[in-house]
Coordinates of C-alpha atoms in Angstrom, one line a residue:
M295 CA 14.7 2.0 -2.4
R296 CA 15.6 -0.5 -5.2
L297 CA 12.4 -2.0 -6.8
D298 CA 12.5 -5.6 -8.0
K299 CA 10.7 -6.7 -11.4
D300 CA 7.7 -8.2 -9.4
T301 CA 7.1 -5.0 -7.7
V302 CA 7.3 -2.9 -10.8
A303 CA 5.0 -5.3 -12.6
K304 CA 2.7 -5.1 -9.6
W305 CA 2.5 -1.3 -10.0
L306 CA 2.0 -1.3 -13.4
S307 CA -1.0 -3.8 -13.4
R308 CA -2.7 -1.3 -11.2
L309 CA -1.5 2.1 -12.6
L310 CA -1.9 1.2 -16.2
P311 CA -5.8 0.5 -16.3
A312 CA -6.3 3.5 -14.0
A313 CA -4.6 5.7 -16.7
I314 CA -6.4 4.1 -19.6
L315 CA -9.8 4.7 -17.7
I316 CA -9.0 8.2 -16.9
L317 CA -7.7 8.7 -20.8
V318 CA -11.0 7.1 -22.3
G319 CA -13.3 9.1 -19.8
W320 CA -11.5 12.4 -21.1
F321 CA -11.8 11.6 -24.7
S322 CA -15.5 10.5 -24.1
I323 CA -16.2 13.7 -22.6
M324 CA -14.3 15.7 -25.2
T325 CA -16.1 13.8 -27.9
I326 CA -19.5 14.1 -26.5
R327 CA -18.8 18.0 -25.7
D328 CA -17.7 18.6 -29.4
Y329 CA -20.8 16.7 -30.7
G330 CA -22.9 19.4 -32.7
R331 CA -20.3 22.2 -33.1
E332 CA -19.8 21.8 -37.0
S333 CA -23.8 21.6 -37.4
D334 CA -24.1 24.5 -34.9
A335 CA -21.6 26.6 -37.0
A336 CA -23.4 25.7 -40.2
R337 CA -26.8 26.5 -38.8
Q338 CA -25.4 29.8 -37.3
T339 CA -24.2 30.8 -41.0
L340 CA -27.7 30.1 -42.3
L341 CA -29.3 32.2 -39.4
E342 CA -27.0 35.1 -40.1
K343 CA -27.6 34.8 -43.8
G344 CA -31.1 35.0 -43.3
S345 CA -31.1 38.0 -41.0
V346 CA -29.1 39.8 -43.6
L347 CA -31.7 39.0 -46.4
I348 CA -34.6 39.9 -44.0
R349 CA -32.8 43.3 -43.2
A350 CA -32.3 43.9 -46.8
L351 CA -35.9 43.0 -47.9
E352 CA -36.8 45.6 -44.8
S353 CA -34.5 48.2 -46.1
G354 CA -35.6 48.0 -49.8
T355 CA -39.3 48.1 -48.8
R356 CA -38.7 51.1 -46.4
V357 CA -37.1 52.9 -49.2
G358 CA -39.9 52.1 -51.5
M359 CA -42.4 53.3 -49.2
G360 CA -40.8 56.8 -49.5
M361 CA -41.1 56.3 -53.1
R362 CA -44.6 55.1 -53.1
M363 CA -43.5 51.6 -53.9
H364 CA -46.5 49.3 -54.9
H365 CA -46.9 45.6 -54.0
A366 CA -45.9 44.5 -57.6
Q367 CA -42.5 46.3 -56.8
Q368 CA -42.2 44.6 -53.6
Q369 CA -42.8 41.2 -55.1
T370 CA -40.2 41.7 -57.7
L371 CA -37.9 42.7 -55.1
L372 CA -38.7 39.4 -53.2
E373 CA -38.2 37.5 -56.2
Q374 CA -34.9 39.0 -57.1
M375 CA -33.6 38.3 -53.5
A376 CA -34.9 34.6 -53.5
V377 CA -32.2 33.9 -56.1
Q378 CA -29.5 33.7 -53.5
P379 CA -28.0 30.5 -53.2
G380 CA -29.8 28.0 -50.9
V381 CA -33.0 29.8 -50.4
L382 CA -35.9 27.9 -51.2
W383 CA -38.3 30.7 -51.0
F384 CA -39.4 34.1 -49.3
A385 CA -42.8 35.0 -48.0
V386 CA -44.5 38.0 -46.3
V387 CA -48.0 37.1 -44.6
D388 CA -50.5 39.0 -42.8
E389 CA -51.9 38.1 -39.2
H390 CA -54.2 35.5 -40.8
G391 CA -51.3 33.6 -42.4
V392 CA -52.6 34.7 -46.1
I393 CA -49.1 35.4 -48.3
I394 CA -49.1 39.1 -49.1
T395 CA -45.9 38.5 -51.2
H396 CA -43.8 35.3 -52.1
S397 CA -40.9 34.5 -54.1
N398 CA -43.1 32.3 -56.0
F399 CA -45.9 34.8 -57.4
A400 CA -48.3 32.0 -57.8
M401 CA -48.2 31.6 -53.9
V402 CA -49.6 35.2 -53.3
G403 CA -53.2 35.2 -51.9
K404 CA -52.9 31.6 -50.7
T405 CA -52.5 30.7 -46.9
L406 CA -48.9 29.7 -45.7
Y407 CA -49.8 28.8 -41.9
S408 CA -53.1 29.0 -40.2
P409 CA -53.7 31.6 -37.5
D410 CA -53.2 28.8 -34.9
V411 CA -49.8 28.0 -36.4
L412 CA -48.8 31.6 -36.2
R413 CA -49.8 31.8 -32.6
Q414 CA -47.7 28.9 -31.7
L415 CA -44.8 30.3 -33.5
N416 CA -45.4 33.6 -31.9
P417 CA -42.9 35.8 -34.2
G418 CA -41.1 38.4 -32.4
E419 CA -38.8 41.1 -33.4
Q420 CA -35.8 38.7 -33.4
E421 CA -35.2 36.0 -35.6
S422 CA -36.5 32.5 -34.4
W423 CA -35.8 29.3 -36.7
R424 CA -37.1 25.6 -36.7
H425 CA -36.5 22.8 -39.0
I426 CA -39.1 21.7 -41.5
E427 CA -39.4 19.5 -44.6
I428 CA -40.6 20.7 -48.0
P429 CA -42.1 18.1 -50.5
T430 CA -40.5 18.2 -53.7
G431 CA -42.0 15.1 -55.3
E432 CA -43.6 11.9 -54.8
D433 CA -42.6 10.7 -51.3
E434 CA -39.6 12.9 -51.4
K435 CA -38.8 15.8 -49.0
T436 CA -36.0 18.4 -48.8
P437 CA -35.1 19.2 -45.4
A438 CA -35.0 23.0 -44.8
L439 CA -34.2 25.6 -42.0
E440 CA -37.1 28.0 -41.8
I441 CA -36.3 31.4 -40.3
Y442 CA -39.0 33.9 -39.4
R443 CA -39.9 37.2 -37.3
Q444 CA -42.1 40.4 -37.6
F445 CA -41.9 41.8 -40.6
Q446 CA -40.8 45.7 -39.9
P447 CA -40.6 47.8 -43.2
M448 CA -41.5 50.8 -41.3
Y449 CA -38.1 50.4 -39.1
G450 CA -35.4 48.0 -38.7
A451 CA -35.2 45.7 -35.8
G452 CA -33.3 47.2 -33.1
R453 CA -33.5 50.6 -34.4
H454 CA -35.4 51.9 -31.3
G455 CA -36.8 55.5 -31.5
M456 CA -36.3 55.7 -35.3
A457 CA -39.0 58.0 -36.9
R458 CA -41.4 56.4 -39.6
C459 CA -41.0 57.4 -42.9
S460 CA -42.9 60.6 -43.8
G461 CA -45.6 60.6 -46.0
N462 CA -46.6 57.0 -45.4
D463 CA -49.1 57.5 -42.7
D464 CA -51.2 54.7 -44.1
H465 CA -48.7 52.2 -43.2
A466 CA -48.9 53.2 -39.6
N467 CA -51.8 51.3 -39.1
T468 CA -50.7 48.2 -41.1
P469 CA -51.6 45.0 -39.5
A470 CA -48.8 42.8 -38.1
Q471 CA -46.9 40.9 -40.8
T472 CA -44.3 38.0 -40.6
I473 CA -41.7 37.2 -43.0
F474 CA -40.6 33.7 -43.5
I475 CA -37.4 32.6 -45.3
A476 CA -36.7 28.9 -46.0
F477 CA -32.9 27.6 -46.6
D478 CA -32.1 24.5 -48.1
A479 CA -30.8 22.4 -44.9
S480 CA -29.8 19.1 -47.0
E481 CA -25.9 20.0 -46.1
L482 CA -27.1 20.7 -42.6
A483 CA -28.5 17.6 -42.3
A484 CA -25.8 15.6 -43.9
T485 CA -23.3 17.2 -41.5
Q486 CA -25.7 16.4 -38.5
A487 CA -25.6 12.8 -39.7
R488 CA -21.9 12.8 -40.3
E489 CA -21.3 14.1 -36.8
W490 CA -23.6 11.7 -35.3
R491 CA -21.9 8.9 -37.3
N492 CA -18.4 9.9 -36.4
T493 CA -19.2 10.3 -32.6
L494 CA -20.8 7.1 -32.5
I495 CA -17.9 5.6 -34.0
V496 CA -15.5 7.2 -31.6
L497 CA -17.5 6.4 -28.5
S498 CA -17.8 3.0 -29.8
A499 CA -13.8 2.5 -30.2
L500 CA -13.5 4.1 -26.7
A501 CA -16.1 1.6 -25.2
A502 CA -14.1 -1.3 -27.2
V503 CA -10.7 0.2 -25.5
L504 CA -12.6 0.2 -22.1
L505 CA -13.7 -3.6 -22.5
A506 CA -10.4 -4.6 -23.7
T507 CA -8.8 -3.0 -20.8
V508 CA -11.2 -4.6 -18.2
L509 CA -10.9 -7.9 -19.9
T510 CA -7.3 -7.8 -20.1
F511 CA -6.7 -6.6 -16.6
F512 CA -8.9 -9.5 -15.3
W513 CA -7.1 -11.9 -17.8
Y514 CA -3.5 -10.4 -16.1
Q515 CA -5.2 -11.0 -12.5
R516 CA -6.0 -14.5 -13.5
Y517 CA -2.7 -15.1 -15.2
Q518 CA -0.8 -13.7 -12.4
R519 CA -2.8 -16.3 -10.0
S520 CA -1.8 -19.0 -12.2
Y521 CA 1.8 -18.0 -12.5
K522 CA 1.8 -17.7 -8.7
E523 CA 0.4 -21.4 -8.3
L524 CA 2.7 -22.5 -10.9
Q525 CA 5.7 -21.0 -9.1
D526 CA 4.4 -22.5 -5.7
A527 CA 4.2 -25.8 -7.4
M528 CA 7.8 -25.4 -8.9
K529 CA 9.0 -24.5 -5.2
R530 CA 7.2 -27.5 -3.8
K531 CA 8.7 -29.8 -6.6
E532 CA 12.0 -28.2 -5.9
K533 CA 11.5 -29.1 -2.1
L534 CA 10.4 -32.5 -2.7
M535 CA 13.7 -33.1 -5.0
A536 CA 15.7 -31.7 -2.3
L537 CA 14.0 -34.2 0.1
G538 CA 14.3 -37.0 -2.1
H539 CA 18.1 -36.8 -2.1
L540 CA 18.0 -36.1 1.8
A541 CA 15.5 -39.3 2.0
A542 CA 17.7 -41.4 0.3
G543 CA 20.6 -40.9 2.8
V544 CA 18.4 -40.8 5.8
A545 CA 16.8 -44.2 4.9
H546 CA 20.4 -45.7 4.5
E547 CA 22.0 -44.0 7.3
I548 CA 19.3 -44.0 10.2
R549 CA 17.2 -47.0 9.5
N550 CA 20.0 -49.7 10.0
P551 CA 21.1 -48.0 13.5
L552 CA 17.5 -47.7 14.3
S553 CA 16.9 -51.2 14.0
S554 CA 19.9 -52.4 16.2
I555 CA 18.8 -49.4 18.8
K556 CA 15.1 -50.8 19.0
G557 CA 16.5 -54.4 19.2
L558 CA 18.8 -53.6 22.3
A559 CA 15.9 -51.5 23.9
K560 CA 13.8 -54.7 23.6
Y561 CA 16.8 -56.9 25.0
F562 CA 16.8 -54.5 28.2
A563 CA 13.2 -54.4 28.5
E564 CA 12.8 -58.1 28.7
R565 CA 15.8 -58.5 31.2
T566 CA 14.7 -55.6 33.6
P567 CA 11.8 -56.2 36.0
A568 CA 8.4 -54.5 34.8
G569 CA 7.7 -51.3 36.5
G570 CA 11.1 -50.3 37.2
E571 CA 13.1 -47.3 35.7
S572 CA 15.3 -49.2 33.4
H573 CA 12.3 -51.2 32.0
E574 CA 10.5 -47.7 31.4
L575 CA 13.5 -46.3 29.8
A576 CA 13.9 -49.3 27.5
Q577 CA 10.4 -49.1 26.5
V578 CA 10.9 -45.2 25.7
M579 CA 13.8 -45.9 23.6
A580 CA 11.8 -48.6 21.6
K581 CA 9.1 -46.0 21.1
E582 CA 11.1 -43.3 19.9
A583 CA 13.0 -45.6 17.4
D584 CA 9.6 -46.6 16.3
R585 CA 8.8 -42.9 15.9
L586 CA 11.9 -42.0 14.1
N587 CA 11.4 -45.1 11.8
R588 CA 7.8 -43.8 11.0
V589 CA 9.4 -40.2 10.1
V590 CA 11.7 -41.8 7.5
S591 CA 8.8 -44.0 6.2
E592 CA 6.8 -40.9 5.8
L593 CA 9.5 -38.9 4.1
L594 CA 10.2 -41.7 1.7
E595 CA 6.4 -42.0 1.0
L596 CA 6.3 -38.2 0.1
V597 CA 9.3 -37.9 -2.0
K598 CA 9.3 -41.3 -3.6
P599 CA 6.0 -42.5 -3.9
A600 CA 5.5 -46.1 -4.8
H601 CA 3.9 -47.0 -8.1
L602 CA 0.1 -46.6 -8.1
T603 CA -1.7 -50.2 -8.4
L604 CA -4.6 -48.7 -10.4
Q605 CA -8.1 -50.9 -10.4
Q606 CA -11.8 -50.5 -10.3
V607 CA -12.7 -49.2 -6.9
D608 CA -16.1 -48.9 -5.4
L609 CA -15.6 -45.8 -3.1
N610 CA -18.2 -47.1 -0.7
E611 CA -16.2 -50.2 0.0
V612 CA -12.9 -48.2 0.7
I613 CA -14.7 -45.7 3.1
T614 CA -16.4 -48.3 4.9
H615 CA -13.2 -50.4 5.5
S616 CA -11.1 -47.2 6.2
L617 CA -13.7 -46.3 8.8
H618 CA -13.6 -49.8 10.4
L619 CA -10.0 -49.2 10.9
V620 CA -10.3 -46.5 13.3
S621 CA -13.7 -47.5 14.8
Q622 CA -12.0 -48.8 18.1
D623 CA -10.2 -45.4 18.6
A624 CA -13.2 -43.5 17.9
Q625 CA -15.4 -45.2 20.1
S626 CA -13.1 -45.0 22.9
R627 CA -13.2 -41.1 22.6
E628 CA -17.2 -41.1 22.2
I629 CA -16.6 -39.9 18.5
Q630 CA -19.4 -41.0 16.0
L631 CA -18.6 -42.0 12.7
Q632 CA -21.0 -41.1 10.0
F633 CA -21.4 -42.4 6.5
T634 CA -24.2 -43.7 4.1
P635 CA -23.1 -45.5 1.2
N636 CA -23.9 -43.9 -2.2
T637 CA -25.4 -46.6 -4.3
S638 CA -25.6 -44.6 -7.4
L639 CA -21.6 -43.7 -7.1
S640 CA -19.7 -44.5 -10.2
A641 CA -16.5 -46.9 -9.7
I642 CA -13.4 -45.3 -10.5
Q643 CA -10.0 -46.3 -11.3
A644 CA -7.6 -45.7 -8.3
D645 CA -5.2 -47.5 -5.8
P646 CA -7.4 -48.8 -3.0
D647 CA -4.4 -49.1 -0.5
R648 CA -3.1 -45.5 -1.1
L649 CA -6.8 -44.0 -1.1
T650 CA -7.2 -46.0 2.5
Q651 CA -4.0 -44.6 3.4
V652 CA -5.2 -40.8 2.6
L653 CA -8.6 -41.5 4.2
L654 CA -6.7 -42.8 7.6
N655 CA -4.6 -39.9 7.8
L656 CA -7.7 -37.5 7.5
Y657 CA -9.5 -39.5 9.9
L658 CA -6.6 -39.6 12.5
N659 CA -5.9 -35.9 12.2
A660 CA -10.1 -35.4 12.8
I661 CA -9.9 -37.6 15.9
H662 CA -6.7 -35.7 17.2
A663 CA -8.7 -32.3 16.7
I664 CA -11.8 -33.6 18.3
G665 CA -10.2 -35.1 21.6
R666 CA -13.7 -36.4 23.1
Q667 CA -17.0 -36.7 22.0
G668 CA -17.9 -35.1 18.5
A669 CA -18.5 -36.7 15.1
I670 CA -16.7 -37.4 11.7
T671 CA -18.9 -37.3 8.8
V672 CA -18.1 -38.8 5.4
E673 CA -19.8 -38.2 2.1
A674 CA -19.1 -39.4 -1.4
S675 CA -20.7 -38.2 -4.7
E676 CA -20.3 -37.4 -8.4
S677 CA -18.9 -34.0 -8.8
S678 CA -19.1 -33.7 -12.6
A679 CA -19.6 -36.2 -15.4
D680 CA -15.7 -37.3 -14.9
R681 CA -15.2 -36.6 -11.3
V682 CA -16.2 -37.7 -8.0
K683 CA -15.8 -36.1 -4.5
I684 CA -15.3 -37.3 -1.1
V685 CA -15.9 -34.9 1.7
V686 CA -14.4 -35.7 5.2
A687 CA -15.6 -33.1 8.0
D688 CA -15.1 -33.1 11.6
S689 CA -16.6 -31.2 14.7
G690 CA -12.9 -30.4 16.0
K691 CA -11.3 -27.4 17.0
G692 CA -10.8 -25.9 13.3
I693 CA -7.9 -24.6 11.9
A694 CA -6.5 -21.1 12.3
P695 CA -6.9 -18.7 9.0
D696 CA -3.1 -18.3 9.1
Q697 CA -2.5 -22.0 9.1
L698 CA -4.6 -22.8 6.2
E699 CA -2.2 -22.2 3.5
A700 CA 0.7 -24.0 5.4
I701 CA -1.1 -27.4 6.5
F702 CA 0.0 -29.3 3.3
T703 CA 3.9 -28.0 3.7
P704 CA 6.2 -30.7 5.0
Y705 CA 7.1 -30.4 8.4
F706 CA 4.2 -28.0 9.5
T707 CA 2.5 -29.5 12.4
T708 CA 0.5 -28.3 15.5
K709 CA 0.9 -31.5 17.1
A710 CA 3.6 -32.2 19.9
D711 CA 4.3 -35.6 18.6
G712 CA 3.6 -35.1 15.0
T713 CA 5.9 -35.3 12.1
G714 CA 4.5 -32.7 9.7
L715 CA 4.3 -35.0 6.6
G716 CA 0.7 -36.7 6.9
L717 CA -1.1 -34.1 4.8
A718 CA 1.9 -33.5 2.5
V719 CA 1.5 -37.2 1.8
V720 CA -2.2 -37.4 1.5
R721 CA -1.9 -34.3 -1.2
N722 CA 0.7 -36.1 -2.9
I723 CA -1.1 -39.2 -3.2
I724 CA -4.3 -37.5 -4.5
E725 CA -2.2 -35.5 -7.1
Q726 CA -0.7 -38.7 -8.2
H727 CA -4.3 -39.8 -8.9
G728 CA -4.9 -36.7 -11.0
G729 CA -7.3 -35.2 -8.3
T730 CA -7.1 -32.1 -5.8
I731 CA -7.7 -31.6 -2.3
Q732 CA -9.2 -28.4 -0.7
V733 CA -9.9 -27.6 3.0
A734 CA -12.2 -25.1 4.6
S735 CA -12.3 -24.4 8.4
A736 CA -13.1 -21.9 10.9
E737 CA -11.8 -21.9 14.6
G738 CA -14.0 -23.7 16.8
K739 CA -16.4 -24.8 13.9
G740 CA -14.4 -28.0 12.8
A741 CA -12.6 -28.5 9.4
T742 CA -14.0 -30.2 6.1
F743 CA -11.7 -31.6 3.7
T744 CA -12.8 -32.3 -0.1
L745 CA -11.1 -34.8 -2.2
Y746 CA -11.7 -34.6 -6.4
L747 CA -10.7 -37.8 -7.9
P748 CA -11.3 -38.6 -11.8
I749 CA -13.5 -41.4 -12.7
K750 CA -10.8 -42.6 -15.0
A751 CA -7.2 -42.2 -13.9
K752 CA -4.2 -41.1 -16.1
S753 CA -2.0 -43.7 -17.0
Q754 CA 1.3 -43.5 -15.4
D755 CA 4.5 -43.4 -17.0

């Protein structure tokens, strides 16, 4: 099957936004999932380094126990290990939080953490960690990663069943101790900040792409509607141009013979007895000649409208006058004409004869739709600072949904004796004034025509 350009463009307009939405969603998920990987890797490196240093200290202490190591020697070992790059301090505390050994000898004997804090930390056999801040000066703090667990100089973590060192039974009853090691986490904090910033930038960019896609999609839909309306207008103008050429020929070729036919019909009607068959046929001929002449006139009105005679117009007067013209017909059908003049309505620049023609066409259509016993309501008001609107509503049979789009099309009619040019002429005259016309209807609930007219009409060339 061969696809035309409009079909391809239609499918692309649907598939492209969907594809972009899927890609944006996928990139968002990947970005969120990857968030923190770099900082997690850096933290894991510090944890592994801390675990190695703690085990090394335990091993050194365990060997020293076998050699009767004194606290002074353990302190020296701790100070030497604290020289490692990135290590802020080492400390071993008892169950009360009192420092037994510290990489800074001046801290020995002081309290590192209270017993309550130790209970909250609940150090176990496996390393735990937390982020802390260490004061380094006035209003200055260094971010740190503190690693801690039970200090096990008698046996290494995970060495289940390993015998205690002989000759050190006095250590068997040694109270629980906890070892702390603090690493400088400035780089880790910088990495986390960078990750957050980069993630925020990526998500913001994705959100911008998503917003641009949505706005572009709605703009494209609006452009498509405008383009379709423009195409419809161009087609309508092309039809009117074709009808113009046709109307010129029709007016010349048909009107003169029609005048002769109508004259002959009247001649025969006057010379035949009233009520006879010949008299009736002559009247039918004259009536049909008038109908054909009306079709030609409306066609000429549609394709070659006369120049508008613009003047200051009081819409209240125009509406009242137009309703008076159909009052006898409406009264005979028991149709009420309802209109209340709007004294605050601004005068507009318009052609009063053309507006009367528009309103008459709408009234006659409404009377035909109602048949008998109903109402036609007319309202006039200001729509905006520079526009007015006229609403003509009836209680007739309404218009079918599939006919709403076609009622302004030339030669479309639902009347047996209609020409199908009345509403086309109405729209043409309204558009000449620089206005628009809209219709709303539901079957069995009447129809409402709304005319929008500028207060100051555009000058005609």
